[in-house]
Amino acid sequence: MDFVAGCIGGAAGVLVGHPFDTVKVRLQVQSVDKPLYRGTFHCFQSIIRQESMFGLYKGIGSPMMGLTFINAIVFGVQGNTMRLLAQDTPMNQFLAGAAAGAIQCVICCPMELAKTRMQLQGTGEKKSSRKLYKNSLDCLARIYNREGLRGVNRGMLTTLIRETPGFGVYFLAYDVLTRSLGCEPDDRYMIPKLMFAGGMAGIASWLSTYPVDVIKSRLQADGVGGVNQYSSIADCVRQSVKREGYMVFTRGLTSTLLRAFPVNAATFATVTLILMYARGTLEGPNDCESASPSHHTQIQQQAQPSSL
């Protein structure tokens, strides 16, 4: 039931947050010489006007498809790591989260590559006259046929650098916040508290690794149109800073932070409601009263979203 709840909660998070992610990617990779968008809200307006509301949901198939596998990896690795570490401490939460973040990169990297390519396809066109990719699977298949396994895993190192500390910070922040807020099962405000903790933990996680995400997006978008601009991570950093200054590492940050809170809040609200309903149905109405003091920690460990 925890796995199902996590998948449904993660899906809710994707539906809420994908438009913000599309804006983030467009801002991160747009040309500094001929920028299409002046900022976050102008990007939103332009996409809706030029490509309709559906333009904001380009590439959503990829995160939806990868959701089940990522949740399985995150929940399994985080739970088993916590059991191996034996003690439920903030530092162990960080280590368990970091381990989960590192291992799920195997699915996350190709998924985000397809998502990025689909989000950039037909930029500024309501009905694209020439679509390179039919869908996310077709996108990955074409990249594999052209570039092999290395092409499908483009940006893997930057994804690993982002996800490992990112998930660690996320689990750590969520653990500290839930402990501070006192999220006990019999608390009438437990769900709003979990939503607040999840939203703020998502913001903290993004702030800790956002510069790496900018480089990852640029590397994964590189080659769209047939021209490769960057030869390596270091070359991408060097060219980006040289052309745009250090503020390049904040490109798209506003839309990312606007996305982080509702995505994680929606995920936690959905997961928690499903788990509470299942426990109330399967274990009886008095289950919360007989729960151990660490019951909210169990929910915390099981209800982490798979995508920040």
Tab-separated table of C-alpha atoms in Angstrom:
chain	number	residue	atom	x	y	z
A	1	MET	CA	0.000	0.000	0.000
A	2	ASP	CA	2.876	2.358	0.748
A	3	PHE	CA	4.274	1.769	-2.751
A	4	VAL	CA	0.886	2.493	-4.377
A	5	ALA	CA	0.410	5.602	-2.229
A	6	GLY	CA	3.869	6.847	-3.180
A	7	CYS	CA	3.182	6.358	-6.890
A	8	ILE	CA	-0.172	8.176	-6.735
A	9	GLY	CA	1.333	10.951	-4.618
A	10	GLY	CA	4.244	11.302	-7.011
A	11	ALA	CA	1.830	11.487	-9.965
A	12	ALA	CA	-0.073	14.287	-8.221
A	13	GLY	CA	3.219	16.118	-7.745
A	14	VAL	CA	4.136	15.759	-11.424
A	15	LEU	CA	0.753	17.072	-12.582
A	16	VAL	CA	1.018	20.105	-10.315
A	17	GLY	CA	4.664	20.886	-10.991
A	18	HIS	CA	5.358	20.027	-14.633
A	19	PRO	CA	4.356	23.448	-16.075
A	20	PHE	CA	6.876	25.105	-13.738
A	21	ASP	CA	9.515	22.596	-14.819
A	22	THR	CA	8.902	23.389	-18.487
A	23	VAL	CA	9.413	27.102	-17.766
A	24	LYS	CA	12.567	26.325	-15.772
A	25	VAL	CA	14.126	24.314	-18.613
A	26	ARG	CA	13.228	26.926	-21.261
A	27	LEU	CA	14.866	29.680	-19.175
A	28	GLN	CA	17.945	27.583	-18.382
A	29	VAL	CA	18.817	26.756	-21.982
A	30	GLN	CA	17.650	29.821	-23.951
A	31	SER	CA	20.269	31.749	-25.934
A	32	VAL	CA	21.777	34.729	-24.137
A	33	ASP	CA	22.249	36.523	-27.477
A	34	LYS	CA	18.629	36.117	-28.609
A	35	PRO	CA	16.562	35.374	-25.490
A	36	LEU	CA	12.933	34.435	-26.107
A	37	TYR	CA	11.786	35.140	-22.553
A	38	ARG	CA	12.366	38.085	-20.196
A	39	GLY	CA	11.611	36.120	-17.037
A	40	THR	CA	9.461	33.462	-15.384
A	41	PHE	CA	6.046	35.056	-15.853
A	42	HIS	CA	6.812	36.216	-19.402
A	43	CYS	CA	7.839	32.649	-20.224
A	44	PHE	CA	4.530	31.329	-18.834
A	45	GLN	CA	2.566	33.872	-20.865
A	46	SER	CA	4.534	33.235	-24.055
A	47	ILE	CA	4.144	29.455	-23.907
A	48	ILE	CA	0.381	29.684	-23.299
A	49	ARG	CA	-0.087	32.293	-26.042
A	50	GLN	CA	2.120	30.610	-28.639
A	51	GLU	CA	1.705	26.912	-27.816
A	52	SER	CA	-1.547	26.794	-25.737
A	53	MET	CA	-1.842	25.315	-22.239
A	54	PHE	CA	-0.622	21.984	-23.589
A	55	GLY	CA	2.753	23.583	-24.258
A	56	LEU	CA	3.349	23.693	-20.492
A	57	TYR	CA	2.873	19.920	-20.323
A	58	LYS	CA	5.312	18.968	-23.074
A	59	GLY	CA	7.446	16.022	-22.014
A	60	ILE	CA	5.175	14.971	-19.125
A	61	GLY	CA	5.055	11.396	-20.411
A	62	SER	CA	8.672	10.790	-19.450
A	63	PRO	CA	8.402	11.610	-15.712
A	64	MET	CA	5.071	9.779	-15.551
A	65	MET	CA	6.611	6.647	-17.070
A	66	GLY	CA	9.664	6.735	-14.811
A	67	LEU	CA	7.637	7.441	-11.693
A	68	THR	CA	6.929	3.831	-10.680
A	69	PHE	CA	10.545	2.708	-11.011
A	70	ILE	CA	11.947	5.773	-9.245
A	71	ASN	CA	9.529	5.398	-6.334
A	72	ALA	CA	10.393	1.718	-6.001
A	73	ILE	CA	14.119	2.525	-5.901
A	74	VAL	CA	13.796	5.504	-3.547
A	75	PHE	CA	11.482	3.761	-1.066
A	76	GLY	CA	13.434	0.493	-1.122
A	77	VAL	CA	16.910	2.001	-0.792
A	78	GLN	CA	15.925	4.618	1.800
A	79	GLY	CA	14.029	2.122	3.960
A	80	ASN	CA	16.727	-0.555	3.814
A	81	THR	CA	19.484	1.971	4.480
A	82	MET	CA	17.659	3.261	7.568
A	83	ARG	CA	17.290	-0.313	8.811
A	84	LEU	CA	20.992	-0.949	8.273
A	85	LEU	CA	21.916	2.271	10.093
A	86	ALA	CA	19.593	1.167	12.943
A	87	GLN	CA	19.146	4.644	14.480
A	88	ASP	CA	16.630	7.229	13.258
A	89	THR	CA	18.738	10.390	13.452
A	90	PRO	CA	18.859	13.434	11.147
A	91	MET	CA	22.323	12.457	9.896
A	92	ASN	CA	21.162	8.927	9.089
A	93	GLN	CA	18.190	10.416	7.248
A	94	PHE	CA	20.667	12.429	5.161
A	95	LEU	CA	22.788	9.351	4.417
A	96	ALA	CA	19.752	7.213	3.546
A	97	GLY	CA	18.391	9.940	1.297
A	98	ALA	CA	21.760	10.402	-0.401
A	99	ALA	CA	21.984	6.661	-1.085
A	100	ALA	CA	18.457	6.615	-2.529
A	101	GLY	CA	19.203	9.689	-4.650
A	102	ALA	CA	22.380	8.185	-6.073
A	103	ILE	CA	20.883	4.835	-7.069
A	104	GLN	CA	17.706	6.223	-8.666
A	105	CYS	CA	19.856	8.208	-11.130
A	106	VAL	CA	19.878	5.090	-13.329
A	107	ILE	CA	16.237	5.812	-14.182
A	108	CYS	CA	16.173	9.545	-13.487
A	109	CYS	CA	18.868	10.575	-15.987
A	110	PRO	CA	17.363	9.043	-19.182
A	111	MET	CA	13.896	10.149	-18.025
A	112	GLU	CA	15.001	13.770	-17.635
A	113	LEU	CA	16.913	13.673	-20.923
A	114	ALA	CA	13.719	12.724	-22.778
A	115	LYS	CA	11.712	15.263	-20.773
A	116	THR	CA	14.142	18.075	-21.608
A	117	ARG	CA	14.227	17.244	-25.327
A	118	MET	CA	10.421	17.048	-25.484
A	119	GLN	CA	10.023	20.337	-23.595
A	120	LEU	CA	12.251	22.147	-26.108
A	121	GLN	CA	10.574	20.630	-29.158
A	122	GLY	CA	8.439	23.104	-31.101
A	123	THR	CA	9.394	26.102	-28.955
A	124	GLY	CA	7.171	29.041	-29.861
A	125	GLU	CA	4.904	26.991	-32.156
A	126	LYS	CA	1.273	26.174	-31.383
A	127	LYS	CA	1.314	23.312	-33.868
A	128	SER	CA	4.823	22.186	-34.633
A	129	SER	CA	5.215	21.653	-38.380
A	130	ARG	CA	8.132	19.278	-37.939
A	131	LYS	CA	8.266	17.114	-34.839
A	132	LEU	CA	11.531	15.285	-34.320
A	133	TYR	CA	10.129	13.063	-31.555
A	134	LYS	CA	6.638	11.526	-31.379
A	135	ASN	CA	6.806	10.882	-27.632
A	136	SER	CA	9.280	10.246	-24.800
A	137	LEU	CA	9.967	6.607	-25.751
A	138	ASP	CA	10.515	7.567	-29.385
A	139	CYS	CA	12.886	10.299	-28.186
A	140	LEU	CA	15.030	7.847	-26.194
A	141	ALA	CA	14.961	5.288	-29.028
A	142	ARG	CA	16.174	7.873	-31.562
A	143	ILE	CA	18.925	9.087	-29.224
A	144	TYR	CA	20.034	5.468	-28.631
A	145	ASN	CA	20.101	4.700	-32.375
A	146	ARG	CA	22.149	7.830	-33.056
A	147	GLU	CA	24.462	7.986	-30.006
A	148	GLY	CA	24.194	4.605	-28.293
A	149	LEU	CA	24.010	4.000	-24.539
A	150	ARG	CA	26.281	6.956	-23.843
A	151	GLY	CA	23.787	9.283	-25.528
A	152	VAL	CA	20.851	7.963	-23.484
A	153	ASN	CA	22.866	8.593	-20.309
A	154	ARG	CA	23.953	12.102	-21.289
A	155	GLY	CA	24.223	14.192	-18.116
A	156	MET	CA	24.531	11.167	-15.806
A	157	LEU	CA	27.439	12.601	-13.797
A	158	THR	CA	25.718	15.950	-13.241
A	159	THR	CA	22.496	14.117	-12.330
A	160	LEU	CA	24.454	12.076	-9.776
A	161	ILE	CA	26.101	15.222	-8.345
A	162	ARG	CA	22.676	16.871	-8.070
A	163	GLU	CA	20.582	13.967	-6.784
A	164	THR	CA	22.944	12.530	-4.151
A	165	PRO	CA	23.245	15.603	-1.873
A	166	GLY	CA	19.825	16.858	-3.044
A	167	PHE	CA	17.926	13.875	-1.677
A	168	GLY	CA	20.131	13.895	1.409
A	169	VAL	CA	19.232	17.526	2.160
A	170	TYR	CA	15.601	16.788	1.397
A	171	PHE	CA	15.303	13.880	3.843
A	172	LEU	CA	17.300	15.769	6.458
A	173	ALA	CA	15.181	18.942	6.176
A	174	TYR	CA	11.935	16.968	6.217
A	175	ASP	CA	13.035	14.992	9.274
A	176	VAL	CA	14.052	18.139	11.193
A	177	LEU	CA	10.822	19.952	10.278
A	178	THR	CA	8.488	17.075	11.152
A	179	ARG	CA	10.226	16.648	14.508
A	180	SER	CA	10.032	20.397	15.200
A	181	LEU	CA	6.376	20.645	14.192
A	182	GLY	CA	5.388	17.538	16.177
A	183	CYS	CA	3.628	15.572	13.421
A	184	GLU	CA	1.910	12.933	15.549
A	185	PRO	CA	-0.899	10.693	14.195
A	186	ASP	CA	-3.516	12.109	16.581
A	187	ASP	CA	-2.712	15.739	15.667
A	188	ARG	CA	-5.696	17.321	13.843
A	189	TYR	CA	-3.240	19.500	11.891
A	190	MET	CA	-0.942	16.636	10.907
A	191	ILE	CA	-1.654	16.867	7.151
A	192	PRO	CA	-1.063	20.651	6.870
A	193	LYS	CA	2.127	20.198	8.893
A	194	LEU	CA	3.332	17.404	6.607
A	195	MET	CA	2.484	19.532	3.563
A	196	PHE	CA	4.420	22.471	4.976
A	197	ALA	CA	7.392	20.271	5.920
A	198	GLY	CA	7.455	18.626	2.497
A	199	GLY	CA	7.180	21.925	0.642
A	200	MET	CA	9.934	23.620	2.637
A	201	ALA	CA	12.179	20.560	2.407
A	202	GLY	CA	11.776	20.615	-1.375
A	203	ILE	CA	12.797	24.281	-1.485
A	204	ALA	CA	15.847	23.595	0.717
A	205	SER	CA	16.884	20.691	-1.503
A	206	TRP	CA	16.659	22.705	-4.728
A	207	LEU	CA	18.589	25.627	-3.271
A	208	SER	CA	21.404	23.282	-2.249
A	209	THR	CA	22.006	21.869	-5.747
A	210	TYR	CA	20.456	24.298	-8.234
A	211	PRO	CA	23.681	25.417	-10.009
A	212	VAL	CA	24.336	21.763	-10.911
A	213	ASP	CA	20.821	21.479	-12.337
A	214	VAL	CA	21.489	24.401	-14.702
A	215	ILE	CA	24.571	22.639	-16.085
A	216	LYS	CA	22.696	19.323	-16.326
A	217	SER	CA	19.884	20.908	-18.358
A	218	ARG	CA	22.359	22.561	-20.723
A	219	LEU	CA	24.274	19.339	-21.292
A	220	GLN	CA	21.087	17.358	-21.929
A	221	ALA	CA	19.735	20.028	-24.295
A	222	ASP	CA	23.077	20.217	-26.132
A	223	GLY	CA	22.873	18.738	-29.602
A	224	VAL	CA	19.228	19.668	-30.241
A	225	GLY	CA	19.422	20.960	-33.796
A	226	GLY	CA	22.502	18.912	-34.626
A	227	VAL	CA	25.190	21.143	-33.113
A	228	ASN	CA	27.076	20.194	-29.942
A	229	GLN	CA	28.250	23.259	-28.042
A	230	TYR	CA	29.885	21.665	-24.988
A	231	SER	CA	32.607	19.023	-24.838
A	232	SER	CA	32.404	18.341	-21.089
A	233	ILE	CA	30.964	19.517	-17.753
A	234	ALA	CA	33.935	21.827	-17.191
A	235	ASP	CA	33.586	23.263	-20.701
A	236	CYS	CA	29.873	23.919	-20.126
A	237	VAL	CA	30.613	25.717	-16.837
A	238	ARG	CA	33.425	27.717	-18.436
A	239	GLN	CA	31.405	28.822	-21.484
A	240	SER	CA	28.298	29.602	-19.445
A	241	VAL	CA	30.153	31.779	-16.931
A	242	LYS	CA	32.173	33.503	-19.646
A	243	ARG	CA	29.088	34.453	-21.675
A	244	GLU	CA	26.555	35.129	-18.904
A	245	GLY	CA	28.449	35.592	-15.641
A	246	TYR	CA	27.828	33.730	-12.394
A	247	MET	CA	24.141	34.715	-12.420
A	248	VAL	CA	23.719	31.992	-15.035
A	249	PHE	CA	23.454	29.538	-12.122
A	250	THR	CA	20.179	31.172	-11.046
A	251	ARG	CA	18.491	30.855	-14.455
A	252	GLY	CA	14.953	29.534	-13.883
A	253	LEU	CA	15.305	29.531	-10.085
A	254	THR	CA	12.069	31.476	-9.518
A	255	SER	CA	9.915	28.939	-11.377
A	256	THR	CA	11.765	26.099	-9.635
A	257	LEU	CA	11.024	27.450	-6.157
A	258	LEU	CA	7.427	28.233	-7.147
A	259	ARG	CA	7.182	24.614	-8.269
A	260	ALA	CA	8.992	23.023	-5.322
A	261	PHE	CA	6.492	23.895	-2.608
A	262	PRO	CA	3.184	22.864	-4.268
A	263	VAL	CA	4.741	19.735	-5.822
A	264	ASN	CA	6.011	18.377	-2.529
A	265	ALA	CA	2.946	19.591	-0.618
A	266	ALA	CA	0.631	17.853	-3.126
A	267	THR	CA	2.707	14.685	-2.995
A	268	PHE	CA	2.710	14.489	0.790
A	269	ALA	CA	-0.978	15.351	1.123
A	270	THR	CA	-1.919	12.603	-1.344
A	271	VAL	CA	0.407	9.984	0.136
A	272	THR	CA	-0.622	10.739	3.729
A	273	LEU	CA	-4.367	10.665	2.985
A	274	ILE	CA	-4.044	7.314	1.181
A	275	LEU	CA	-1.953	5.804	3.989
A	276	MET	CA	-4.325	7.092	6.675
A	277	TYR	CA	-7.356	5.737	4.806
A	278	ALA	CA	-5.681	2.345	4.306
A	279	ARG	CA	-4.640	2.094	7.939
A	280	GLY	CA	-8.049	3.186	9.151
A	281	THR	CA	-9.718	0.595	6.934
A	282	LEU	CA	-7.305	-2.275	7.448
A	283	GLU	CA	-6.193	-1.753	11.024
A	284	GLY	CA	-9.295	-0.306	12.650
A	285	PRO	CA	-10.322	3.182	13.792
A	286	ASN	CA	-8.233	3.118	16.963
A	287	ASP	CA	-4.971	2.411	15.231
A	288	CYS	CA	-3.692	5.978	15.632
A	289	GLU	CA	-4.316	5.908	19.377
A	290	SER	CA	-2.306	2.740	19.824
A	291	ALA	CA	0.529	3.787	17.518
A	292	SER	CA	4.021	4.065	18.896
A	293	PRO	CA	5.614	7.539	19.328
A	294	SER	CA	7.713	6.929	16.229
A	295	HIS	CA	4.695	6.286	14.008
A	296	HIS	CA	5.005	9.635	12.225
A	297	THR	CA	8.622	8.795	11.476
A	298	GLN	CA	7.447	5.607	9.744
A	299	ILE	CA	5.091	7.654	7.584
A	300	GLN	CA	7.946	10.045	6.896
A	301	GLN	CA	10.233	7.253	5.710
A	302	GLN	CA	7.539	5.747	3.468
A	303	ALA	CA	6.051	8.913	2.041
A	304	GLN	CA	9.013	10.657	0.452
A	305	PRO	CA	8.301	11.948	-3.069
A	306	SER	CA	10.459	10.622	-5.860
A	307	SER	CA	10.935	13.861	-7.632
A	308	LEU	CA	12.066	17.181	-6.129
